[in-house]
């Protein structure tokens, strides 16, 4: 078996970069580079040398024995300085050693699973955990790991199995005392599951938002204080503000962790008719992004061309100038807590509607099941003469749903799962 | 007494034994069928019927492999009915009432005529073993029969106990003695055993039944036969009668429940849910005050009638009382009381896909001893064990059936991976590829396999190849048609006027388009034989679904192709629960597909096994 290696920390400049090795030659490679193999699980500061004896770097070196590492194999970690050149040089040196090669995407995780260190569910959830930026994302991944979707699928499956059993009874016990027509009951069961699938699929959007982050646009007339609000939300000077209307022309994005939710706040150009060509382009872009956002915060009353939708927020601004107690002021901070609070609650409401379906693979399975159910329903309505075909459609539906958590072509799942992993993780 | 040396010995002459002996002999193996008495060959000990839903499929498949059950049943059939006639061909099942005497006689005649097959009368009391390798059997008269391989098909003889009410008697079927020494020998093999039960109804004297007040159920006007070689029913055809139990019947049964062997606590074995005793029906379906009873004559030359639907283990006097409460049976005479039989079975997970005992060499088990019920299930296992016992003896490749090619494959796989919790009976719903595994195409599915295996007679091969050539040429003509919607409509067939051209096969895929409709568009097909036309139509109906299933079929075949070595150690897999490890050890899956069907299996566990297999193979090749 090959010994694999890869950069395990994020690429780019950093204080420290971690290079991971796994496989039978891992310790020999350390000996070649560092002159000796430190005791397992004891961090040692060693000098790494190139093939001609020149120094590559000084780094912390860790080794792990067979059966006592993340992958379950003999392994090592080289913690070197996070310079792109250093990392490149160390990787090149490792690549020159016999029996060593760069890891394929997800290969470390794959080996961990093959050695019984992780199961498939953990692997999928692990991918999400690695990606998680906020508390809600972490919780969503954890919920997946706990099998919440599996439990839901099991309920659907139970109903469909009952529906199939009714059809099968009519087919397999035709000579005995069973009803000849069970279409009404079967259609009722199918409809119930179909409704559940529809609801879950509708929640896919929100669940996906939890994973990828919500987009919130600040919208309003020029100089109403949009950029000032953005800066107040961000707690820093993210956008240039001035008293001159039309200061913001491009769309400025700030990524926030709002009470555990990942949110991208968009500050857009003030909406107004303008002869300035550049500003006009900014206004048009602002409208487009504002309409496409998950939620809009309207400042003032004038938001030409951007319709408000359910759940959008709206405030009057510049309380410091108008003395309006209900308005907010980004300058004095009046009402900003209220904005944050209401925005968080609005987004939390949406996140709460998040379905359990967070992955495209799962969504496709549900969509496939749903369409088989439509077919089954149509065929069952023809009555007992076509029950053989209806039963087949139900079987397909059950199989599709099972593929979310249950039995399917194992190879296919593996390939799908592992292709979603980044190198070295 | 000294006997010749054989390739294959089959112990038992029931449905599994007969089929096993014939299969081995067809393979060219010198075969001995050892049975207590020639008179026991081909006996139907339960109801006198062959086939039905799922079971009819098995008979057709046995026939497609050139087995005997289908031909014998056609010769003995006195009422043929195709069940589910109105539903799709995939779920239609041929069934026949058989004359017991005719069936037995036909089976004996086939057996005597078979080349390579000797019948030896004698009681087998022990196996001959060299270490773990079986090489023959010892008889009660002190004689021995030696062979390369041994097939055991002894039904319910393992600790069989017959119950009639609270009286009990040790024995297999009524009148047979249970073989104690052989049972002890099987105990010595340390195979996992379980206990099952099954029941029979009282047999009635047909002359004492008032048929005039009963509903009559005739057979189909055009009998649907079992064998692809049979042309017509030979025996005179008769009708069955139908009557019903009533509130009085149920009252009598309820009052005497404590005297029933089953409800009086005398029986521990598990009975089949799908074939409940009348006691069970009355208790479990208390809201129903009537159950159907089919009165099935056991033959043309006997007066005995089998009342199907009221099997029982109540005492004889109670049986008489409830029988007499039923319309038409008021003065019916009971020829033989109903009884329940309890017996040990061998957990079939101890067998491999050839039905060979995994822990021994050259020993095969087939039939009811493996936890199944029904003549057809027994015969199909006999076929598999007989073919493979011969294959071992003749040093040929094993003959393996797959879930993707046959009901036989479904059954063998179910038995050897999942075991049984109740007597195993075939249903069409057990076959996930039901739309392609039809009774009507059993020959297309399996006869090529039979030709390749070399277990087929010349006559069948010629008939089959002729039929395939005809089907092929009709399909070719139909496939070559390319018709506009307008042309199709001109022939009186309604299709969407969507501008797309359709072939004759596309048109036949519509439920309501008949072959004769398509002939209008291709007059060259007007001479097509009805049998060929029907086959082409049946294939076309499901063509789209079968195409869609192909992906699943291929995935399954790939998993079946991923073998798990017999010494694979499930215990070493970290991340598997102990419970699952235990189930895997018991089932000993031979491939990944089987492992996936082990009860309680999860995808995570399956990927773990697959990963370990790949890792092992990488290590071996490295």
Coordinates of N, CA and C in Angstrom, one line a residue, chain B residues 443-445 447-448 462-475 532 535:
Chain B
X443 N -38.7 -20.4 -19.2 CA -37.8 -21.1 -20.1 C -36.7 -20.1 -20.7
X444 N -37.2 -18.9 -21.1 CA -36.2 -18.0 -21.6 C -35.1 -17.6 -20.6
X445 N -35.5 -17.6 -19.3 CA -34.6 -17.2 -18.3 C -33.6 -18.4 -18.0
X447 N -33.6 -22.0 -19.4 CA -33.2 -23.1 -20.2 C -31.8 -22.9 -20.8
X448 N -31.4 -21.7 -21.2 CA -30.0 -21.6 -21.6 C -29.0 -22.0 -20.5
X462 N -34.5 -28.8 -28.3 CA -35.0 -28.5 -29.7 C -36.2 -27.6 -29.6
X463 N -37.2 -28.0 -28.7 CA -38.4 -27.2 -28.6 C -38.1 -25.8 -28.2
X464 N -37.1 -25.6 -27.3 CA -36.8 -24.3 -26.8 C -36.1 -23.5 -27.9
X465 N -35.2 -24.1 -28.6 CA -34.4 -23.3 -29.6 C -35.4 -22.9 -30.7
X466 N -36.3 -23.7 -31.0 CA -37.3 -23.4 -32.0 C -38.2 -22.2 -31.6
X467 N -38.6 -22.2 -30.3 CA -39.4 -21.2 -29.8 C -38.7 -19.8 -29.8
X468 N -37.4 -19.9 -29.3 CA -36.6 -18.7 -29.2 C -36.4 -18.1 -30.6
X469 N -36.2 -18.9 -31.6 CA -36.0 -18.4 -33.0 C -37.3 -17.7 -33.5
X470 N -38.5 -18.3 -33.2 CA -39.7 -17.7 -33.6 C -39.9 -16.4 -32.9
X471 N -39.7 -16.3 -31.6 CA -39.9 -15.1 -30.8 C -39.0 -14.0 -31.4
X472 N -37.7 -14.4 -31.7 CA -36.7 -13.5 -32.2 C -37.2 -12.9 -33.5
X473 N -37.7 -13.7 -34.4 CA -38.1 -13.2 -35.7 C -39.3 -12.3 -35.6
X474 N -40.3 -12.6 -34.8 CA -41.4 -11.7 -34.6 C -41.0 -10.4 -34.0
X475 N -40.1 -10.5 -33.0 CA -39.6 -9.2 -32.4 C -38.9 -8.3 -33.4
X532 N -46.5 -17.7 -29.2 CA -45.4 -16.8 -29.5 C -45.9 -15.3 -29.4
X535 N -46.2 -14.3 -25.8 CA -44.9 -14.1 -25.2 C -44.4 -12.7 -25.6

